[in-house]
mmCIF file of N, CA, C and O in Angstrom:
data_model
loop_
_atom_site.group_PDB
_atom_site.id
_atom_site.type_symbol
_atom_site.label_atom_id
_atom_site.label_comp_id
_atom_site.label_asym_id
_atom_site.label_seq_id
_atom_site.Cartn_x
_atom_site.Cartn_y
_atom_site.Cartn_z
ATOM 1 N N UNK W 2 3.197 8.033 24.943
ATOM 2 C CA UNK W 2 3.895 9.240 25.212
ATOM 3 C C UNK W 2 4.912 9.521 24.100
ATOM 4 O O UNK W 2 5.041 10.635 23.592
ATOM 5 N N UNK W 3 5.701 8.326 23.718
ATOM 6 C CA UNK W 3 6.940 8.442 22.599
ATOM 7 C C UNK W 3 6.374 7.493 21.430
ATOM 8 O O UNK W 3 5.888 6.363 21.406
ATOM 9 N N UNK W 4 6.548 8.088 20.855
ATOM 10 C CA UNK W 4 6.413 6.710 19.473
ATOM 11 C C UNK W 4 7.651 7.009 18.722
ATOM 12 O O UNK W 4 8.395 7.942 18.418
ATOM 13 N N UNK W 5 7.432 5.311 18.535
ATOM 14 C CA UNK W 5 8.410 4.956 17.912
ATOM 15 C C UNK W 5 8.803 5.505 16.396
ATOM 16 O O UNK W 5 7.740 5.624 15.787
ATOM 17 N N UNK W 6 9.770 5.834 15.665
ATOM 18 C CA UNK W 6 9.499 6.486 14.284
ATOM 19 C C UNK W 6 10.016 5.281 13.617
ATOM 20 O O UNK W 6 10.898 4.496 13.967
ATOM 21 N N UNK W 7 9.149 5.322 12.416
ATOM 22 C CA UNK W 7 8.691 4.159 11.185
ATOM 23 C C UNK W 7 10.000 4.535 10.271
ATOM 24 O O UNK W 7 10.250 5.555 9.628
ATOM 25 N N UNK W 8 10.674 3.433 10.440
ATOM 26 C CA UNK W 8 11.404 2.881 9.342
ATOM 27 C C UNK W 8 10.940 3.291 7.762
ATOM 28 O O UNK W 8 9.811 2.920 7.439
ATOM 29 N N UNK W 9 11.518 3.829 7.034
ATOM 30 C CA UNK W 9 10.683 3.578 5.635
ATOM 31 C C UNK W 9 11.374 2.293 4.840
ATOM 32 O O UNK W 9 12.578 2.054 4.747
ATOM 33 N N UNK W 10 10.249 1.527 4.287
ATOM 34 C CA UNK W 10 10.785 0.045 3.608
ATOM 35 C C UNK W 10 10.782 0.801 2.671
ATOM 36 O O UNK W 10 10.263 1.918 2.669
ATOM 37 N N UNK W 11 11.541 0.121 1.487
ATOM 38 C CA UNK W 11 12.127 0.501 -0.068
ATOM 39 C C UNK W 11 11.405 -0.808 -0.420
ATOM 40 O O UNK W 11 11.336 -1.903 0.138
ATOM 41 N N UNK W 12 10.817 -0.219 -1.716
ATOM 42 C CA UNK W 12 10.484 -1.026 -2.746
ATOM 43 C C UNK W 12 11.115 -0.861 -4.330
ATOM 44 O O UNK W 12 11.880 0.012 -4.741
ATOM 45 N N UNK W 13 10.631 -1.793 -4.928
ATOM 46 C CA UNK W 13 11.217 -1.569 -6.885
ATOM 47 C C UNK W 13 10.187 -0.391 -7.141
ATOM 48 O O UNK W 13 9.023 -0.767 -7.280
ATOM 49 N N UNK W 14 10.420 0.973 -7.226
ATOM 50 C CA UNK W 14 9.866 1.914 -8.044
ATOM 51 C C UNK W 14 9.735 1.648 -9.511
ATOM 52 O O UNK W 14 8.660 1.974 -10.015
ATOM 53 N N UNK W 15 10.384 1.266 -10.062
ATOM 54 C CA UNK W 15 10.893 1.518 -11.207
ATOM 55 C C UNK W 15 9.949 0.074 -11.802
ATOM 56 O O UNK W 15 9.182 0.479 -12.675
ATOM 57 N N UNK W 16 9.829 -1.093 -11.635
ATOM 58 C CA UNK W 16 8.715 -2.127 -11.992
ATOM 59 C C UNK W 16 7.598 -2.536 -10.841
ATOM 60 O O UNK W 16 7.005 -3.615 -10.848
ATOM 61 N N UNK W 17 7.440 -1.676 -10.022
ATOM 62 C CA UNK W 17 6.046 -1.842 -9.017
ATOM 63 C C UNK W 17 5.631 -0.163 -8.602
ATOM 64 O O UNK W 17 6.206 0.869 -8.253
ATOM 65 N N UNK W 18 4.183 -0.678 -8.907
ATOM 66 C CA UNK W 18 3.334 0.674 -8.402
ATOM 67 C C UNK W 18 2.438 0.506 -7.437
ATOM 68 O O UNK W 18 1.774 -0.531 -7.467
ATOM 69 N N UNK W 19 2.244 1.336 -6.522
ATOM 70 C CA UNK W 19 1.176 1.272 -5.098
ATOM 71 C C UNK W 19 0.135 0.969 -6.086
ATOM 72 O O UNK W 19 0.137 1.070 -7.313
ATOM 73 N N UNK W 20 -0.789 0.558 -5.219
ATOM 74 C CA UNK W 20 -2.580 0.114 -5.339
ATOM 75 C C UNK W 20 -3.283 0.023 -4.728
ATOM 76 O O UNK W 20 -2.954 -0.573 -3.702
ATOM 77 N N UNK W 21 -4.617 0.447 -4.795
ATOM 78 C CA UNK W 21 -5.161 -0.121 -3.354
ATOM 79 C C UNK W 21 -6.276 -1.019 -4.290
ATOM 80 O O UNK W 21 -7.084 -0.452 -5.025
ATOM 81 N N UNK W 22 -6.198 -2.485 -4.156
ATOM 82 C CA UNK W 22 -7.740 -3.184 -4.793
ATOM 83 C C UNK W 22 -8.965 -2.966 -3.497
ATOM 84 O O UNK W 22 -8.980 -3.094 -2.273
ATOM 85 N N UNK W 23 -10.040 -2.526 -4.680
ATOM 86 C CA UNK W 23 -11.266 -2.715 -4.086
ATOM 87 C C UNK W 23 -12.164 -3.418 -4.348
ATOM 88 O O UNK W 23 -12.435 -3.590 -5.536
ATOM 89 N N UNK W 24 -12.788 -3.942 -3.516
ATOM 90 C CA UNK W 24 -13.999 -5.098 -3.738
ATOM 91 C C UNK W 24 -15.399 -4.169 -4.498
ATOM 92 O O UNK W 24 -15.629 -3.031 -4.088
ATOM 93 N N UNK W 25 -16.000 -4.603 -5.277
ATOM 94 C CA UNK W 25 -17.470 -3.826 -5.436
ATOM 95 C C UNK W 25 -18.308 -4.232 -4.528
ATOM 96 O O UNK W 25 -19.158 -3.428 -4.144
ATOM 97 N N UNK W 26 -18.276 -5.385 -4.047
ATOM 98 C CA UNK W 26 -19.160 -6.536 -3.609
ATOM 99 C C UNK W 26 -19.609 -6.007 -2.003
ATOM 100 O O UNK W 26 -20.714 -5.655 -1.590
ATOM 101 N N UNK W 27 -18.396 -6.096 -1.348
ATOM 102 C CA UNK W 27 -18.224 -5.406 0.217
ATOM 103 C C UNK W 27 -17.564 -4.475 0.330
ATOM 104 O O UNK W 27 -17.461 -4.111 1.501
ATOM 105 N N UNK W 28 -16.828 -3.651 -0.671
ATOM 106 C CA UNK W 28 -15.547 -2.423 -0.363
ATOM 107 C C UNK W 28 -14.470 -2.782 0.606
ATOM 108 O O UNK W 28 -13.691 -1.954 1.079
ATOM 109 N N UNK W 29 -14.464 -3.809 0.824
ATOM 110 C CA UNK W 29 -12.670 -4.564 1.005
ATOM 111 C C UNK W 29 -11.884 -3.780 0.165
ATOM 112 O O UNK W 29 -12.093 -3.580 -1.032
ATOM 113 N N UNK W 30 -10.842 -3.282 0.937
ATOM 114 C CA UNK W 30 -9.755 -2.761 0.370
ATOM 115 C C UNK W 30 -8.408 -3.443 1.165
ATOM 116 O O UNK W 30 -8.166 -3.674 2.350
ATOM 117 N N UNK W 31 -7.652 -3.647 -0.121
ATOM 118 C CA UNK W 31 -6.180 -4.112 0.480
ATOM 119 C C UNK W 31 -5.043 -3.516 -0.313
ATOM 120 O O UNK W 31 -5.024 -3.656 -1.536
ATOM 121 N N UNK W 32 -4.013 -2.801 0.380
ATOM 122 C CA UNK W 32 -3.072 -1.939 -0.608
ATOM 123 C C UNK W 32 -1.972 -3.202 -0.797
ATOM 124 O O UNK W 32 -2.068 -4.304 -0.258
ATOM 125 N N UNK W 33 -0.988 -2.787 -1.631
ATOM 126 C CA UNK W 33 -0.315 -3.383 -2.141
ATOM 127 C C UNK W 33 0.835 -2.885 -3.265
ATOM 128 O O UNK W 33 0.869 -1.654 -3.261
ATOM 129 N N UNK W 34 1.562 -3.325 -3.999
ATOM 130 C CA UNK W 34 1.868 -3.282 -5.075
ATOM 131 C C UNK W 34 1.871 -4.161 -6.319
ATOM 132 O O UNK W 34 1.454 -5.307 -6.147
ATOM 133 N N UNK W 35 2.245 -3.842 -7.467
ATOM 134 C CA UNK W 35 1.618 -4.353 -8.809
ATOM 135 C C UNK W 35 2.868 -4.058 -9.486
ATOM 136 O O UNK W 35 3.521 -3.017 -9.545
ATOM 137 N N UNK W 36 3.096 -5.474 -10.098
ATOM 138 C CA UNK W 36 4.081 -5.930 -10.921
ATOM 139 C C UNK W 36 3.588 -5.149 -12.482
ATOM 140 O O UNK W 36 2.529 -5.473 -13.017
ATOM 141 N N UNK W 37 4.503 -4.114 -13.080
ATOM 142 C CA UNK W 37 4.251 -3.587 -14.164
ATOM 143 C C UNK W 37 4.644 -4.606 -15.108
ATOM 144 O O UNK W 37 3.986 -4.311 -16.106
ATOM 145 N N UNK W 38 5.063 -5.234 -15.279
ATOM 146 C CA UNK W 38 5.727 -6.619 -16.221
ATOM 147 C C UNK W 38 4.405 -7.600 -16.436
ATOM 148 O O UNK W 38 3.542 -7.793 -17.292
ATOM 149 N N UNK W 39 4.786 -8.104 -15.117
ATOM 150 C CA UNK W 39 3.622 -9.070 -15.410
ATOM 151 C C UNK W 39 2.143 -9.414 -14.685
ATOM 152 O O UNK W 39 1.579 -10.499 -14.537
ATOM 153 N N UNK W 40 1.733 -8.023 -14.285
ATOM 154 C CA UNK W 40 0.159 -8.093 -13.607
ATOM 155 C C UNK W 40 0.285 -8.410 -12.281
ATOM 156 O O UNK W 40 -0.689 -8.061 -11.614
ATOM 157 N N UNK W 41 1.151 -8.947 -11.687
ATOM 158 C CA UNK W 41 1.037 -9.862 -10.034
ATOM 159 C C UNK W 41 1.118 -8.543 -9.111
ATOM 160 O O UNK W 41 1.788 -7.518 -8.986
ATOM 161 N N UNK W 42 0.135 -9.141 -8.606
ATOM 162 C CA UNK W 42 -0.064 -7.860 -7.082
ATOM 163 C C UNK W 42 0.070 -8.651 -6.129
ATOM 164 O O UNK W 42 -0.452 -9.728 -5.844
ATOM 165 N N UNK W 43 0.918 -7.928 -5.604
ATOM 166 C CA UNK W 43 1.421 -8.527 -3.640
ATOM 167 C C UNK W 43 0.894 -7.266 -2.508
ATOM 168 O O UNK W 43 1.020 -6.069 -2.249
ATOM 169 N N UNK W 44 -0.025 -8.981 -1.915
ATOM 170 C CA UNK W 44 -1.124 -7.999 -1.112
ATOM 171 C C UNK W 44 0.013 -7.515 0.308
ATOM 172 O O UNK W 44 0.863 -8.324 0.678
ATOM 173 N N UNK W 45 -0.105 -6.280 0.917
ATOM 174 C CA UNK W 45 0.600 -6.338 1.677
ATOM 175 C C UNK W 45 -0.083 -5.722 3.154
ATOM 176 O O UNK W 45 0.338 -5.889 4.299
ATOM 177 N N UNK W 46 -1.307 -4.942 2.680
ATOM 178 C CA UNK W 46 -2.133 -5.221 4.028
ATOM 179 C C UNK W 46 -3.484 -4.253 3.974
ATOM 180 O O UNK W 46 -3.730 -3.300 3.234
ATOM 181 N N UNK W 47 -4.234 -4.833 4.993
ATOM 182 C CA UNK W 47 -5.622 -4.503 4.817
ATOM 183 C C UNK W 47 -6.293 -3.169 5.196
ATOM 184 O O UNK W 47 -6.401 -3.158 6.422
ATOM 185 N N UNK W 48 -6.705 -2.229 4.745
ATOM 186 C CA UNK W 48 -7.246 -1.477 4.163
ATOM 187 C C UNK W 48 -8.593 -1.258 5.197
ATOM 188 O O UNK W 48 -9.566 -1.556 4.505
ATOM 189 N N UNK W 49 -9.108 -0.820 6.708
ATOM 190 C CA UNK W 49 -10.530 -0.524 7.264
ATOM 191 C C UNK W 49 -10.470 0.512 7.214
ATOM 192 O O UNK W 49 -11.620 0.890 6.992
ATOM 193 N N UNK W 50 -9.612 1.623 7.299
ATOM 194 C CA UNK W 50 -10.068 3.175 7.847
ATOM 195 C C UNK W 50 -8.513 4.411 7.057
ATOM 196 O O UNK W 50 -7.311 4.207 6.892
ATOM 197 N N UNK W 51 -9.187 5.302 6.852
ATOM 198 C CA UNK W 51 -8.063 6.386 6.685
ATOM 199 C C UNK W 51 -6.909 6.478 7.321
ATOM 200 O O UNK W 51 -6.086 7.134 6.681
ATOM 201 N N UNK W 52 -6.399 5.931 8.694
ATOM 202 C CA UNK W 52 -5.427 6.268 9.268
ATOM 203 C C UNK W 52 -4.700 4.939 9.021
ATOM 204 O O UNK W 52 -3.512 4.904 9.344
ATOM 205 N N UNK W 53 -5.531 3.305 8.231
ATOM 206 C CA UNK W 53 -4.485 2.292 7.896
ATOM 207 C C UNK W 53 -4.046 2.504 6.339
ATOM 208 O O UNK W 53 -3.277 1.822 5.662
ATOM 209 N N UNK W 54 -4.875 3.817 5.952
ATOM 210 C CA UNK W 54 -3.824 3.833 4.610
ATOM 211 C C UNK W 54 -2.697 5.199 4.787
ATOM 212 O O UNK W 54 -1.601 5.255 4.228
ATOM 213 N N UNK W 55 -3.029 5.805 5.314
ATOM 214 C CA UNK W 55 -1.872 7.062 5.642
ATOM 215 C C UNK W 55 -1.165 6.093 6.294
ATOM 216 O O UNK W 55 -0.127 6.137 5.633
ATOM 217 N N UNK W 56 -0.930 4.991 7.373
ATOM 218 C CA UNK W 56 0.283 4.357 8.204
ATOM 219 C C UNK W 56 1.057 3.905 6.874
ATOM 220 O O UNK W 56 2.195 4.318 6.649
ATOM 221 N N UNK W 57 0.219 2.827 5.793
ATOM 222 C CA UNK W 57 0.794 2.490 4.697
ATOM 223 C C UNK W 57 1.733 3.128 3.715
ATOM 224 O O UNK W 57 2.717 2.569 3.232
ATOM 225 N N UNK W 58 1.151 4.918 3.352
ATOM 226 C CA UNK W 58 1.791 5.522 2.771
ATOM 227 C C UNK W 58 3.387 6.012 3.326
ATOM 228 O O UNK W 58 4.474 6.183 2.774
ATOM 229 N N UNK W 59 2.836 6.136 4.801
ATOM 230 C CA UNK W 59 4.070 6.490 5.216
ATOM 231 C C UNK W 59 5.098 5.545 5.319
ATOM 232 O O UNK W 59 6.281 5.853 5.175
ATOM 233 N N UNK W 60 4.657 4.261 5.592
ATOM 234 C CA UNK W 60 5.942 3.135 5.669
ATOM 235 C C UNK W 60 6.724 2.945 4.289
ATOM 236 O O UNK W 60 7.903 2.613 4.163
ATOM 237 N N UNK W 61 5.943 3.186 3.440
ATOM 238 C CA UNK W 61 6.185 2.977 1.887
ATOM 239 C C UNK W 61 6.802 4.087 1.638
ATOM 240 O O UNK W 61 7.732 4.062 0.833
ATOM 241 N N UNK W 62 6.540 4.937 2.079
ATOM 242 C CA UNK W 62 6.871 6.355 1.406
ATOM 243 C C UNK W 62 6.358 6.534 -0.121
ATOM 244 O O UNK W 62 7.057 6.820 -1.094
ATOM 245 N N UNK W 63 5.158 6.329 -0.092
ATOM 246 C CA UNK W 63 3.954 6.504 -1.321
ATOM 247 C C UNK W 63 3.456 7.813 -1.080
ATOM 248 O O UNK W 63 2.852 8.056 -0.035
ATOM 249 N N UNK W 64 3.695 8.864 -2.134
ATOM 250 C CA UNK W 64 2.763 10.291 -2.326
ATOM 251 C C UNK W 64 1.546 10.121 -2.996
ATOM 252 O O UNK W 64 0.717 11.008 -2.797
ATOM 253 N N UNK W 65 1.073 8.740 -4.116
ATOM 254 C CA UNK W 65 0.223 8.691 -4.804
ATOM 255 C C UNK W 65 -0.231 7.419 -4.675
ATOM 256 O O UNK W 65 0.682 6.611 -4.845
ATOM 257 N N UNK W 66 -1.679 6.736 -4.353
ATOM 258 C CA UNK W 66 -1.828 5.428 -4.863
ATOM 259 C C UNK W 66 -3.082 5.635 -5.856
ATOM 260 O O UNK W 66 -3.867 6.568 -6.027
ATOM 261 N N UNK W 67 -2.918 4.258 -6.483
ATOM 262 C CA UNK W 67 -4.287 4.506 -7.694
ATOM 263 C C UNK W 67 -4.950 3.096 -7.043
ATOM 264 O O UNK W 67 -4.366 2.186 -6.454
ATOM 265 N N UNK W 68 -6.507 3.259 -7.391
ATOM 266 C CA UNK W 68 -7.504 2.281 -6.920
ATOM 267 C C UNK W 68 -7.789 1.293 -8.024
ATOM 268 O O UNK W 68 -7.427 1.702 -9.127
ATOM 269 N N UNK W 69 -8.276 0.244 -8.013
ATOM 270 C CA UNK W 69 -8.119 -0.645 -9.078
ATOM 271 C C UNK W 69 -9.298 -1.771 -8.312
ATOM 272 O O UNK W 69 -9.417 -2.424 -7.276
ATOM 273 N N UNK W 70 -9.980 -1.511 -9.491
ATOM 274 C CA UNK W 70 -11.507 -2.551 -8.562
ATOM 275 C C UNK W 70 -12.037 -4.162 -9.458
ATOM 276 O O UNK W 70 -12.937 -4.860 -8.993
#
């Protein structure tokens, strides 16, 4: 009936960018962010359907992610 409204978490803009990795193999997808420095991506969650990456964008407050396979 009520839902609850989502917190937005803060991240480093400024040295991390959204991502979503994709598998070629099975199309596993897991979003995340990516260390512009030094390559490291921190997986932060898994990726089955359109409405678990819009929940993602919105917790993040991400307007853009890029795919990376």
């Amino acid at each position: 009936m009520f839902k609850k409204k989502q917190k937005k978490i803060e991240y480093d803009t400024t040295n991390k960018k959204a991502v979503l990795k994709c598998s070629i193999c099975n199309g596993e997808q897991v979003a995340g962010f990516k260390d512009l420095d030094t390559g490291h991506f921190d997986e932060i969650m898994l990726i089955r359907n359109a409405a678990d990456l819009d929940a993602f964008m919105e917790m993040y407050d991400v307007a853009t992610i890029s795919k990376e396979y």
